[in-house]
CSV table of C-alpha atoms and ligand atoms in Angstrom, one decimal:
chain,number,residue,atom,x,y,z
A,1,MET,CA,0.0,0.4,0.2
A,2,THR,CA,1.4,3.1,-0.7
A,3,ALA,CA,0.3,6.0,1.8
A,4,PHE,CA,-0.7,9.3,0.3
A,5,SER,CA,0.2,12.6,1.8
A,6,GLU,CA,-0.8,15.6,0.7
A,7,SER,CA,1.5,17.8,0.1
A,8,ALA,CA,1.9,21.5,2.3
A,9,ASP,CA,2.9,23.8,-0.9
A,10,PRO,CA,1.3,22.3,-4.2
A,11,HIS,CA,4.0,25.2,-5.7
A,12,ARG,CA,6.6,25.1,-4.0
A,13,GLN,CA,7.6,22.7,-6.3
A,14,HIS,CA,9.6,23.2,-9.0
A,15,GLU,CA,10.0,19.8,-10.4
A,16,ARG,CA,8.7,16.2,-9.8
A,17,CYS,CA,10.1,13.3,-10.0
A,18,VAL,CA,8.6,9.5,-8.9
A,19,THR,CA,10.7,7.2,-10.2
A,20,ILE,CA,10.0,3.6,-11.0
A,21,ASP,CA,11.7,0.9,-9.5
A,22,LEU,CA,12.3,-2.2,-11.5
A,23,GLY,CA,15.9,-3.1,-10.6
A,24,SER,CA,18.0,-2.6,-14.3
A,25,ARG,CA,14.7,-1.8,-16.1
A,26,SER,CA,13.6,2.0,-13.5
A,27,TYR,CA,13.3,4.8,-15.0
A,28,PRO,CA,12.5,8.7,-14.1
A,29,VAL,CA,8.9,10.7,-14.9
A,30,ILE,CA,9.7,13.6,-14.2
A,31,LEU,CA,6.9,16.3,-14.4
A,32,SER,CA,8.5,19.8,-14.9
A,33,ASP,CA,6.8,23.0,-17.0
A,34,ALA,CA,9.7,22.4,-19.5
A,35,TRP,CA,11.8,19.9,-22.0
A,36,ASP,CA,14.2,22.5,-22.8
A,37,SER,CA,15.5,23.0,-19.0
A,38,GLY,CA,16.5,21.6,-15.9
A,39,GLN,CA,15.7,17.7,-16.0
A,40,PRO,CA,13.6,17.2,-18.6
A,41,GLN,CA,16.9,18.4,-20.5
A,42,ASN,CA,18.8,16.6,-18.9
A,43,LEU,CA,17.3,12.7,-19.8
A,44,LEU,CA,16.9,14.2,-23.2
A,45,GLN,CA,21.1,14.7,-23.2
A,46,GLN,CA,21.5,11.5,-21.8
A,47,HIS,CA,19.2,9.1,-23.7
A,48,VAL,CA,19.3,10.6,-27.3
A,49,LYS,CA,23.1,13.1,-27.0
A,50,ASP,CA,24.7,11.4,-30.3
A,51,ARG,CA,21.7,9.6,-31.6
A,52,PRO,CA,19.5,9.1,-34.0
A,53,VAL,CA,15.8,10.1,-32.7
A,54,ALA,CA,12.7,9.7,-34.3
A,55,ILE,CA,9.3,11.5,-33.1
A,56,VAL,CA,6.0,9.7,-32.8
A,57,SER,CA,2.8,11.9,-32.8
A,58,ASN,CA,-0.2,11.8,-34.4
A,59,ASP,CA,-2.0,15.0,-36.4
A,60,THR,CA,-3.2,16.5,-33.5
A,61,VAL,CA,-0.6,16.8,-31.0
A,62,TRP,CA,2.4,17.8,-33.2
A,63,PRO,CA,0.5,21.0,-34.3
A,64,LEU,CA,0.3,22.1,-31.4
A,65,TYR,CA,2.7,20.8,-29.3
A,66,GLY,CA,5.6,18.8,-32.0
A,67,GLU,CA,7.5,21.9,-32.6
A,68,THR,CA,8.6,22.3,-28.8
A,69,LEU,CA,9.4,19.7,-28.1
A,70,LEU,CA,11.3,19.2,-31.3
A,71,GLN,CA,13.6,22.0,-30.0
A,72,ALA,CA,14.2,20.5,-26.9
A,73,VAL,CA,15.3,17.4,-28.0
A,74,LYS,CA,17.5,19.1,-30.9
A,75,LYS,CA,19.1,20.9,-27.9
A,76,ALA,CA,20.0,18.1,-26.8
A,77,GLY,CA,22.3,17.2,-29.4
A,78,PRO,CA,21.3,14.1,-31.5
A,79,SER,CA,23.0,13.1,-34.2
A,80,HIS,CA,19.8,13.4,-36.6
A,81,CYS,CA,16.0,14.3,-35.7
A,82,SER,CA,13.1,12.7,-37.5
A,83,TRP,CA,9.4,12.5,-37.2
A,84,HIS,CA,6.5,11.3,-38.1
A,85,VAL,CA,2.5,11.8,-37.7
A,86,LEU,CA,-0.1,9.7,-37.6
A,87,PRO,CA,-3.7,10.2,-38.1
A,88,ASP,CA,-5.0,10.7,-34.8
A,89,GLY,CA,-7.7,8.3,-33.6
A,90,GLU,CA,-8.0,4.4,-31.9
A,91,ASN,CA,-8.7,3.0,-34.8
A,92,HIS,CA,-5.9,4.2,-36.7
A,93,LYS,CA,-3.8,1.5,-33.7
A,94,THR,CA,-3.1,-1.3,-36.4
A,95,PRO,CA,-0.9,-3.4,-38.1
A,96,ALA,CA,-0.7,-1.2,-40.5
A,97,GLN,CA,0.3,2.2,-39.0
A,98,TRP,CA,2.3,1.0,-36.6
A,99,LEU,CA,4.4,-0.9,-39.4
A,100,ALA,CA,4.6,2.7,-41.3
A,101,ILE,CA,6.1,3.5,-37.9
A,102,LEU,CA,9.0,0.9,-38.8
A,103,ASP,CA,9.2,2.0,-42.2
A,104,HIS,CA,10.2,5.4,-40.8
A,105,LEU,CA,12.8,3.6,-38.8
A,106,ALA,CA,13.9,2.5,-42.1
A,107,ASN,CA,14.4,5.4,-44.1
A,108,ASN,CA,15.6,7.1,-41.5
A,109,GLY,CA,18.3,4.9,-40.2
A,110,LEU,CA,17.6,4.4,-36.7
A,111,THR,CA,20.1,1.5,-35.9
A,112,ARG,CA,20.3,0.1,-32.5
A,113,ASP,CA,21.6,2.6,-30.8
A,114,GLY,CA,18.3,5.2,-32.2
A,115,VAL,CA,16.2,6.9,-29.8
A,116,LEU,CA,11.8,7.2,-29.9
A,117,LEU,CA,9.5,9.2,-28.6
A,118,ALA,CA,6.4,9.7,-27.8
A,119,LEU,CA,5.0,12.5,-27.8
A,120,GLY,CA,0.8,11.8,-28.0
A,121,GLY,CA,-1.6,10.1,-25.7
A,122,GLY,CA,-2.3,6.9,-24.7
A,123,VAL,CA,-3.2,6.1,-28.5
A,124,VAL,CA,0.9,7.6,-29.6
A,125,CYS,CA,2.2,5.8,-26.2
A,126,ASP,CA,1.3,2.7,-26.9
A,127,MET,CA,1.7,2.7,-31.2
A,128,THR,CA,5.0,4.1,-30.3
A,129,GLY,CA,6.2,1.6,-27.1
A,130,PHE,CA,5.3,-1.2,-29.2
A,131,ALA,CA,7.7,0.2,-32.3
A,132,ALA,CA,10.1,0.7,-30.1
A,133,ALA,CA,9.9,-2.9,-28.7
A,134,SER,CA,9.5,-4.4,-31.7
A,135,TRP,CA,12.8,-2.5,-33.4
A,136,MET,CA,15.7,-4.7,-34.1
A,137,ARG,CA,14.2,-6.6,-31.1
A,138,GLY,CA,13.8,-3.8,-29.1
A,139,ILE,CA,15.4,-0.2,-29.0
A,140,PRO,CA,14.8,2.8,-25.6
A,141,PHE,CA,11.9,5.1,-25.7
A,142,ILE,CA,10.5,8.6,-23.9
A,143,GLN,CA,7.1,9.0,-23.3
A,144,VAL,CA,6.2,12.0,-23.5
A,145,PRO,CA,2.0,11.9,-22.7
A,146,THR,CA,0.0,14.6,-23.1
A,147,THR,CA,-2.8,13.7,-22.7
A,148,LEU,CA,-4.8,13.6,-18.6
A,149,LEU,CA,-5.5,9.2,-19.6
A,150,ALA,CA,-1.8,8.8,-19.7
A,151,GLN,CA,-0.5,11.4,-18.3
A,152,VAL,CA,-1.5,9.0,-15.3
A,153,ASP,CA,-1.7,5.8,-16.7
A,154,ALA,CA,-0.8,4.3,-20.2
A,155,SER,CA,3.0,6.2,-20.5
A,156,VAL,CA,4.1,4.3,-16.9
A,157,GLY,CA,4.1,0.8,-17.0
A,158,GLY,CA,5.3,-0.7,-19.5
A,159,LYS,CA,2.2,-2.0,-21.4
A,160,THR,CA,2.7,-1.3,-25.2
A,161,GLY,CA,0.7,-2.5,-27.6
A,162,ILE,CA,-1.4,-2.5,-30.8
A,163,ASN,CA,-5.2,-3.5,-32.0
A,164,HIS,CA,-6.4,-6.6,-33.9
A,165,LEU,CA,-9.4,-7.0,-35.5
A,166,ALA,CA,-11.1,-9.8,-33.5
A,167,GLY,CA,-9.8,-7.3,-30.4
A,168,LYS,CA,-8.3,-4.3,-28.6
A,169,ASN,CA,-4.3,-4.3,-27.8
A,170,LEU,CA,-4.4,-7.8,-28.8
A,171,ILE,CA,-0.5,-6.9,-30.0
A,172,GLY,CA,1.5,-6.7,-27.6
A,173,ALA,CA,4.9,-6.4,-25.2
A,174,PHE,CA,5.8,-5.8,-22.3
A,175,HIS,CA,8.6,-2.4,-23.0
A,176,GLN,CA,9.7,0.0,-20.1
A,177,PRO,CA,10.3,3.4,-21.8
A,178,VAL,CA,14.1,4.5,-20.4
A,179,ALA,CA,12.2,7.9,-18.9
A,180,VAL,CA,8.6,9.5,-18.6
A,181,LEU,CA,8.2,13.1,-19.4
A,182,VAL,CA,4.7,14.8,-17.9
A,183,ASN,CA,3.8,18.1,-18.4
A,184,THR,CA,0.9,18.7,-17.6
A,185,ARG,CA,0.4,22.5,-19.2
A,186,VAL,CA,-0.3,20.9,-22.4
A,187,LEU,CA,-3.8,19.6,-20.7
A,188,THR,CA,-5.2,23.0,-21.9
A,189,THR,CA,-6.3,21.8,-24.8
A,190,LEU,CA,-7.3,19.0,-23.9
A,191,PRO,CA,-11.3,18.6,-25.7
A,192,GLU,CA,-13.7,18.4,-22.3
A,193,ARG,CA,-14.7,15.2,-22.6
A,194,GLU,CA,-11.5,13.1,-22.4
A,195,PHE,CA,-10.1,15.9,-19.6
A,196,ARG,CA,-13.4,14.1,-17.4
A,197,SER,CA,-12.3,10.9,-19.0
A,198,GLY,CA,-8.2,10.8,-17.7
A,199,LEU,CA,-10.6,11.7,-13.9
A,200,ALA,CA,-11.9,7.8,-13.9
A,201,GLU,CA,-8.2,6.6,-14.3
A,202,ALA,CA,-6.8,9.0,-11.4
A,203,VAL,CA,-10.2,8.3,-9.2
A,204,LYS,CA,-9.7,4.1,-9.9
A,205,TYR,CA,-6.2,4.8,-7.9
A,206,GLY,CA,-8.3,5.9,-4.8
A,207,LEU,CA,-10.9,2.6,-4.3
A,208,ILE,CA,-8.7,0.4,-5.8
A,209,GLN,CA,-6.2,1.4,-2.7
A,210,SER,CA,-6.2,5.2,-0.9
A,211,ALA,CA,-9.4,6.7,0.8
A,212,PRO,CA,-7.6,9.1,1.2
A,213,PHE,CA,-6.8,10.1,-1.4
A,214,VAL,CA,-10.3,9.8,-3.5
A,215,ASP,CA,-11.0,12.5,0.1
A,216,TRP,CA,-9.0,14.6,-1.4
A,217,MET,CA,-10.1,14.4,-5.3
A,218,LEU,CA,-13.4,15.4,-3.9
A,219,ARG,CA,-12.5,18.8,-1.6
A,220,ASN,CA,-10.0,19.2,-4.7
A,221,ARG,CA,-12.6,18.9,-7.4
A,222,ARG,CA,-13.2,22.1,-8.2
A,223,ASN,CA,-9.6,23.8,-9.1
A,224,LEU,CA,-9.4,20.0,-10.8
A,225,LEU,CA,-12.1,20.4,-13.1
A,226,HIS,CA,-10.6,24.6,-14.0
A,227,ARG,CA,-7.9,21.6,-14.9
A,228,GLU,CA,-5.1,24.3,-11.3
A,229,PRO,CA,-2.1,23.4,-12.5
A,230,GLY,CA,-0.2,22.8,-9.1
A,231,VAL,CA,-3.4,20.3,-8.4
A,232,LEU,CA,-3.4,18.9,-10.8
A,233,ASN,CA,0.6,18.6,-11.0
A,234,GLN,CA,-0.4,16.7,-7.4
A,235,LEU,CA,-2.6,14.4,-9.0
A,236,VAL,CA,-0.3,12.8,-11.8
A,237,GLN,CA,2.6,12.7,-9.0
A,238,GLN,CA,0.1,10.9,-6.6
A,239,CYS,CA,-1.2,8.9,-9.6
A,240,CYS,CA,2.1,7.7,-10.4
A,241,GLN,CA,3.5,6.7,-7.4
A,242,PHE,CA,0.2,4.0,-6.8
A,243,LYS,CA,0.9,2.5,-10.7
A,244,ALA,CA,4.4,2.8,-9.2
A,245,HIS,CA,4.4,0.8,-6.8
A,246,ILE,CA,1.7,-2.0,-7.8
A,247,VAL,CA,3.6,-2.8,-11.2
A,248,ARG,CA,6.3,-3.0,-9.0
A,249,GLU,CA,5.0,-5.4,-7.1
A,250,ASP,CA,3.8,-7.4,-10.0
A,251,GLU,CA,5.2,-5.9,-14.3
A,252,THR,CA,4.1,-8.2,-16.1
A,253,GLU,CA,0.2,-8.3,-13.9
A,254,GLN,CA,0.5,-11.9,-12.5
A,255,GLY,CA,-1.1,-11.4,-9.6
A,256,ARG,CA,-1.2,-8.4,-8.2
A,257,ARG,CA,-1.6,-5.6,-11.0
A,258,ALA,CA,-4.8,-6.4,-11.6
A,259,VAL,CA,-6.8,-4.2,-10.1
A,260,LEU,CA,-5.9,-2.0,-11.6
A,261,ASN,CA,-8.3,-3.1,-13.9
A,262,LEU,CA,-11.3,-2.2,-11.5
A,263,GLY,CA,-14.9,-1.5,-13.4
A,264,HIS,CA,-12.6,-2.3,-16.4
A,265,THR,CA,-14.7,-5.7,-17.3
A,266,PHE,CA,-17.8,-4.4,-17.4
A,267,GLY,CA,-16.0,-0.3,-19.0
A,268,HIS,CA,-15.0,-2.4,-22.1
A,269,ALA,CA,-18.4,-3.8,-22.2
A,270,ILE,CA,-20.0,-0.8,-22.5
A,271,GLU,CA,-17.4,0.6,-25.1
A,272,ASN,CA,-18.1,-2.1,-26.5
A,273,LEU,CA,-21.8,-2.0,-26.9
A,274,GLY,CA,-21.3,1.6,-28.7
A,275,HIS,CA,-19.2,0.1,-31.3
A,276,TYR,CA,-15.9,1.5,-29.6
A,277,ARG,CA,-18.0,5.6,-30.6
A,278,THR,CA,-20.3,6.2,-28.2
A,279,LEU,CA,-18.5,6.1,-24.9
A,280,LEU,CA,-15.0,7.6,-24.1
A,281,HIS,CA,-13.2,4.8,-22.3
A,282,GLY,CA,-13.1,6.5,-18.1
A,283,GLU,CA,-16.1,7.6,-18.7
A,284,ALA,CA,-16.9,3.1,-19.7
A,285,VAL,CA,-14.7,3.1,-16.7
A,286,ALA,CA,-16.2,5.0,-14.4
A,287,ILE,CA,-20.3,3.8,-14.6
A,288,GLY,CA,-18.1,-0.2,-14.8
A,289,MET,CA,-16.7,1.1,-11.0
A,290,VAL,CA,-20.1,2.2,-10.5
A,291,MET,CA,-21.1,-1.6,-11.4
A,292,ALA,CA,-18.1,-3.8,-9.2
A,293,ALA,CA,-19.3,-1.6,-6.3
A,294,THR,CA,-23.3,-2.3,-6.4
A,295,LEU,CA,-22.2,-5.6,-7.4
A,296,SER,CA,-20.0,-5.7,-3.9
A,297,GLU,CA,-23.0,-4.8,-2.6
A,298,HIS,CA,-25.2,-7.6,-3.7
A,299,LEU,CA,-23.2,-10.1,-3.1
A,300,GLY,CA,-22.4,-9.0,0.3
A,301,LEU,CA,-18.6,-8.0,-0.4
A,302,ALA,CA,-19.3,-4.3,1.1
A,303,ARG,CA,-22.0,-2.5,3.2
A,304,PRO,CA,-25.3,-1.7,2.0
A,305,GLY,CA,-24.6,2.0,0.2
A,306,LEU,CA,-21.3,1.2,-1.0
A,307,GLY,CA,-22.8,1.7,-5.0
A,308,LYS,CA,-24.6,4.9,-4.1
A,309,LYS,CA,-21.7,6.3,-2.6
A,310,VAL,CA,-19.0,5.8,-5.4
A,311,ALA,CA,-22.0,7.0,-7.9
A,312,GLY,CA,-21.5,9.8,-6.3
A,313,ILE,CA,-18.2,10.0,-6.3
A,314,MET,CA,-18.4,10.0,-10.1
A,315,GLN,CA,-20.4,12.5,-10.5
A,316,ALA,CA,-19.2,15.0,-8.2
A,317,LEU,CA,-15.8,14.8,-10.7
A,318,GLY,CA,-18.8,15.5,-13.7
A,319,LEU,CA,-18.4,12.0,-14.8
A,320,PRO,CA,-21.7,9.6,-15.8
A,321,SER,CA,-23.0,6.7,-13.1
A,322,ASP,CA,-25.0,5.4,-15.2
A,323,PHE,CA,-27.2,5.4,-18.3
A,324,SER,CA,-29.4,8.1,-17.6
A,325,SER,CA,-26.2,10.5,-16.7
A,326,LEU,CA,-24.1,11.1,-20.2
A,327,PRO,CA,-22.6,13.6,-20.7
A,328,ALA,CA,-24.8,16.3,-23.4
A,329,GLY,CA,-25.4,14.8,-26.5
A,330,ILE,CA,-24.6,11.7,-26.3
A,331,ASP,CA,-27.4,9.3,-27.1
A,332,ILE,CA,-27.6,5.5,-26.3
A,333,GLU,CA,-30.3,3.3,-28.0
A,334,ALA,CA,-31.8,2.4,-24.6
A,335,ASP,CA,-33.1,-1.4,-26.2
A,336,GLU,CA,-29.4,-2.1,-27.0
A,337,TYR,CA,-28.3,-1.1,-23.3
A,338,THR,CA,-29.7,-4.9,-21.8
A,339,PRO,CA,-28.0,-6.6,-18.9
A,340,GLU,CA,-27.9,-9.4,-21.5
A,341,ALA,CA,-26.6,-7.4,-24.1
A,342,LEU,CA,-23.8,-6.8,-21.8
A,343,ILE,CA,-22.8,-10.6,-20.1
A,344,GLN,CA,-22.2,-11.3,-23.5
A,345,ARG,CA,-20.0,-8.4,-24.0
A,346,MET,CA,-18.3,-9.4,-20.7
A,347,ARG,CA,-18.3,-13.2,-21.3
A,348,LEU,CA,-15.8,-12.1,-24.3
A,349,ASP,CA,-13.1,-11.3,-21.1
A,350,LYS,CA,-10.7,-13.5,-20.5
A,351,LYS,CA,-11.3,-14.4,-17.4
A,352,VAL,CA,-14.8,-16.5,-17.4
A,353,SER,CA,-14.6,-20.1,-17.6
A,354,HIS,CA,-18.3,-22.5,-16.9
A,355,GLY,CA,-19.9,-19.5,-16.7
A,356,ARG,CA,-19.2,-17.9,-13.7
A,357,HIS,CA,-16.7,-14.5,-14.3
A,358,ARG,CA,-13.5,-13.4,-12.7
A,359,LEU,CA,-13.7,-10.0,-11.3
A,360,ILE,CA,-12.3,-6.9,-9.3
A,361,LEU,CA,-14.3,-6.0,-6.9
A,362,LEU,CA,-14.9,-3.1,-4.3
A,363,LYS,CA,-14.7,-3.8,-0.6
A,364,GLU,CA,-14.9,0.1,0.8
A,365,LEU,CA,-13.8,2.5,-0.5
A,366,GLY,CA,-9.4,2.1,-0.9
A,367,GLN,CA,-10.1,-1.7,-0.7
A,368,ALA,CA,-10.0,-3.8,-4.2
A,369,ASP,CA,-10.0,-7.5,-4.3
A,370,MET,CA,-9.6,-10.2,-7.4
A,371,VAL,CA,-13.2,-12.0,-6.6
A,372,ASP,CA,-13.7,-16.0,-9.5
A,373,GLY,CA,-17.2,-17.5,-9.3
A,374,VAL,CA,-19.2,-14.3,-10.6
A,375,THR,CA,-22.1,-15.9,-11.8
A,376,GLU,CA,-24.2,-14.1,-14.3
A,377,ALA,CA,-27.6,-14.4,-12.3
A,378,ASP,CA,-25.7,-12.0,-9.3
A,379,LEU,CA,-24.4,-10.0,-12.5
A,380,ARG,CA,-28.0,-9.8,-14.4
A,381,THR,CA,-30.1,-9.1,-10.9
A,382,VAL,CA,-27.2,-5.9,-10.6
A,383,LEU,CA,-27.0,-5.0,-14.3
A,384,GLN,CA,-31.2,-4.5,-14.5
A,385,ALA,CA,-30.5,-1.7,-11.9
A,386,PHE,CA,-28.1,0.3,-14.3
A,387,CYS,CA,-30.0,-0.3,-17.7
A,388,ALA,CA,-33.7,0.2,-16.5
B,401,LIG,N1,-0.1,1.1,-22.4
B,401,LIG,C1,-1.3,0.8,-20.9
B,401,LIG,O1,-0.6,0.6,-20.4
B,401,LIG,C2,-2.6,1.9,-21.2
B,401,LIG,C3,-3.5,1.7,-20.0
B,401,LIG,C4,-4.5,2.1,-20.2
B,401,LIG,C5,-5.2,3.2,-21.7
B,401,LIG,N2,-3.6,2.8,-22.8
B,401,LIG,C6,-4.2,2.8,-23.9
B,401,LIG,O2,-4.6,5.0,-24.3
B,401,LIG,C7,-5.7,4.7,-25.3
B,401,LIG,C8,-6.5,6.2,-24.6
B,401,LIG,O3,-5.9,7.1,-24.8
B,401,LIG,P1,-6.4,8.2,-24.4
B,401,LIG,O4,-7.8,8.3,-23.6
B,401,LIG,O5,-5.3,9.4,-23.5
B,401,LIG,O6,-6.4,8.6,-26.1
B,401,LIG,P2,-5.8,9.0,-27.4
B,401,LIG,O7,-5.2,8.8,-27.5
B,401,LIG,O8,-6.9,8.9,-28.3
B,401,LIG,O9,-6.1,11.0,-27.1
B,401,LIG,C9,-7.5,11.7,-27.2
B,401,LIG,C10,-7.3,12.8,-28.2
B,401,LIG,O10,-7.2,13.5,-27.6
B,401,LIG,C11,-6.7,14.1,-28.0
B,401,LIG,N3,-5.1,15.1,-27.2
B,401,LIG,C12,-4.1,14.6,-26.4
B,401,LIG,N4,-3.4,14.9,-26.5
B,401,LIG,C13,-3.6,16.4,-26.6
B,401,LIG,C14,-3.8,18.0,-26.3
B,401,LIG,N5,-2.4,17.8,-25.0
B,401,LIG,N6,-4.7,18.9,-26.9
B,401,LIG,C15,-5.3,18.6,-27.2
B,401,LIG,N7,-5.7,17.0,-27.5
B,401,LIG,C16,-4.7,15.9,-27.5
B,401,LIG,C17,-5.7,13.2,-28.9
B,401,LIG,O11,-5.0,13.8,-30.1
B,401,LIG,C18,-7.2,12.2,-29.0
B,401,LIG,O12,-8.1,13.1,-30.8
B,401,LIG,C19,-6.1,3.6,-25.2
B,401,LIG,O13,-5.5,3.2,-26.6
B,401,LIG,C20,-5.6,2.1,-23.9
B,401,LIG,O14,-5.7,1.3,-25.1
B,401,LIG,C21,-3.2,2.2,-22.5
B,402,LIG,ZN1,-8.5,1.6,-18.3
């Protein structure tokens, strides 16, 4: 368990650092508003000086921040620096676009001593990481995450990959970056729904392992929702610490790391029902976490009222808690979102055997556990209340 400690003065620290402690594969996550000075520049010099570098981004993020990162990288003295801009969107997280990255590396002479940089959200981070994992059996890469979700989750922990037609993230590898450079100032341009979607992944850490952190998020929700820089830095630093702790214990998800999937089996089913176009990942996971808490309550694993409590937390953070509290302008066909349809999607999850489901459930705020053998009858009863 990682303790949550509130720092007295959020503005005092100019740079923050979290170490992901994995022995010889350890690396720093640096939170700083600049890439061309201080620790970020030191790290760039350490990893790119006199080496060929390729930056991978997408056509939304590159026009916003590409030039600034490029100047910072050039200042660090690479032998050669090129960039590859992907089309934006999860639907481009494909083998074809991954191959296009590798073609770029081949055409730009990225040898084994080359370095990749990912500038973008989780899609760019995952794809660049997988290109780095596979090119010449693995070259170093640096994550420069630009969405809240990528800063608190996708850029840390070494899961890299792309989608296969048969499903999300089916092709991939564990490959840790050599550094993660977080600049929360880039979050100012993030669309509102994307920002809140990231808050869902942040509050997930609190639900799993720290009730005081949930409480802190609620007390600071106005500043969080206004993207106040000091509070955002505290949020991201704390989330990276939570993730660092879990990843250190279980790097390749043999056991404890699975608690990070709280709300995700439900969430993936919800995303899948909307063909990944209706709800964002974090929004679906927010509803999924309320479902998990309600199911715990139903199974007698949690005290009565936990489901409502978690629903209240999601609402306070501007997130949906059920299908009747979706973001403005999002319509779903109620007759498609039935318990049966959700359960059918949940069966596609790897964690089902003989019709019984393995799920991450919530015992109380700050305590999650893996539970085996959940029956579909129990799922049906709980989901009915969400789908009515
Ligand atoms: N590797 C992991 O451990 C891990 C964990 C969680 C999620 N993921 C993956 O992450 C992906 C989702 O990531 P995401 O939510 O960041 O989505 P995303 O990468 O698609 O980014 C969301 C949108 O925001 C845009 N954007 C990014 N930064 C911006 C900025 N600063 N200003 C304006 N627009 C910006 C993007 O171009 C995109 O349109 C999924 O593919 C998921 O599988 C991986
Ligand atoms: Zn997630």
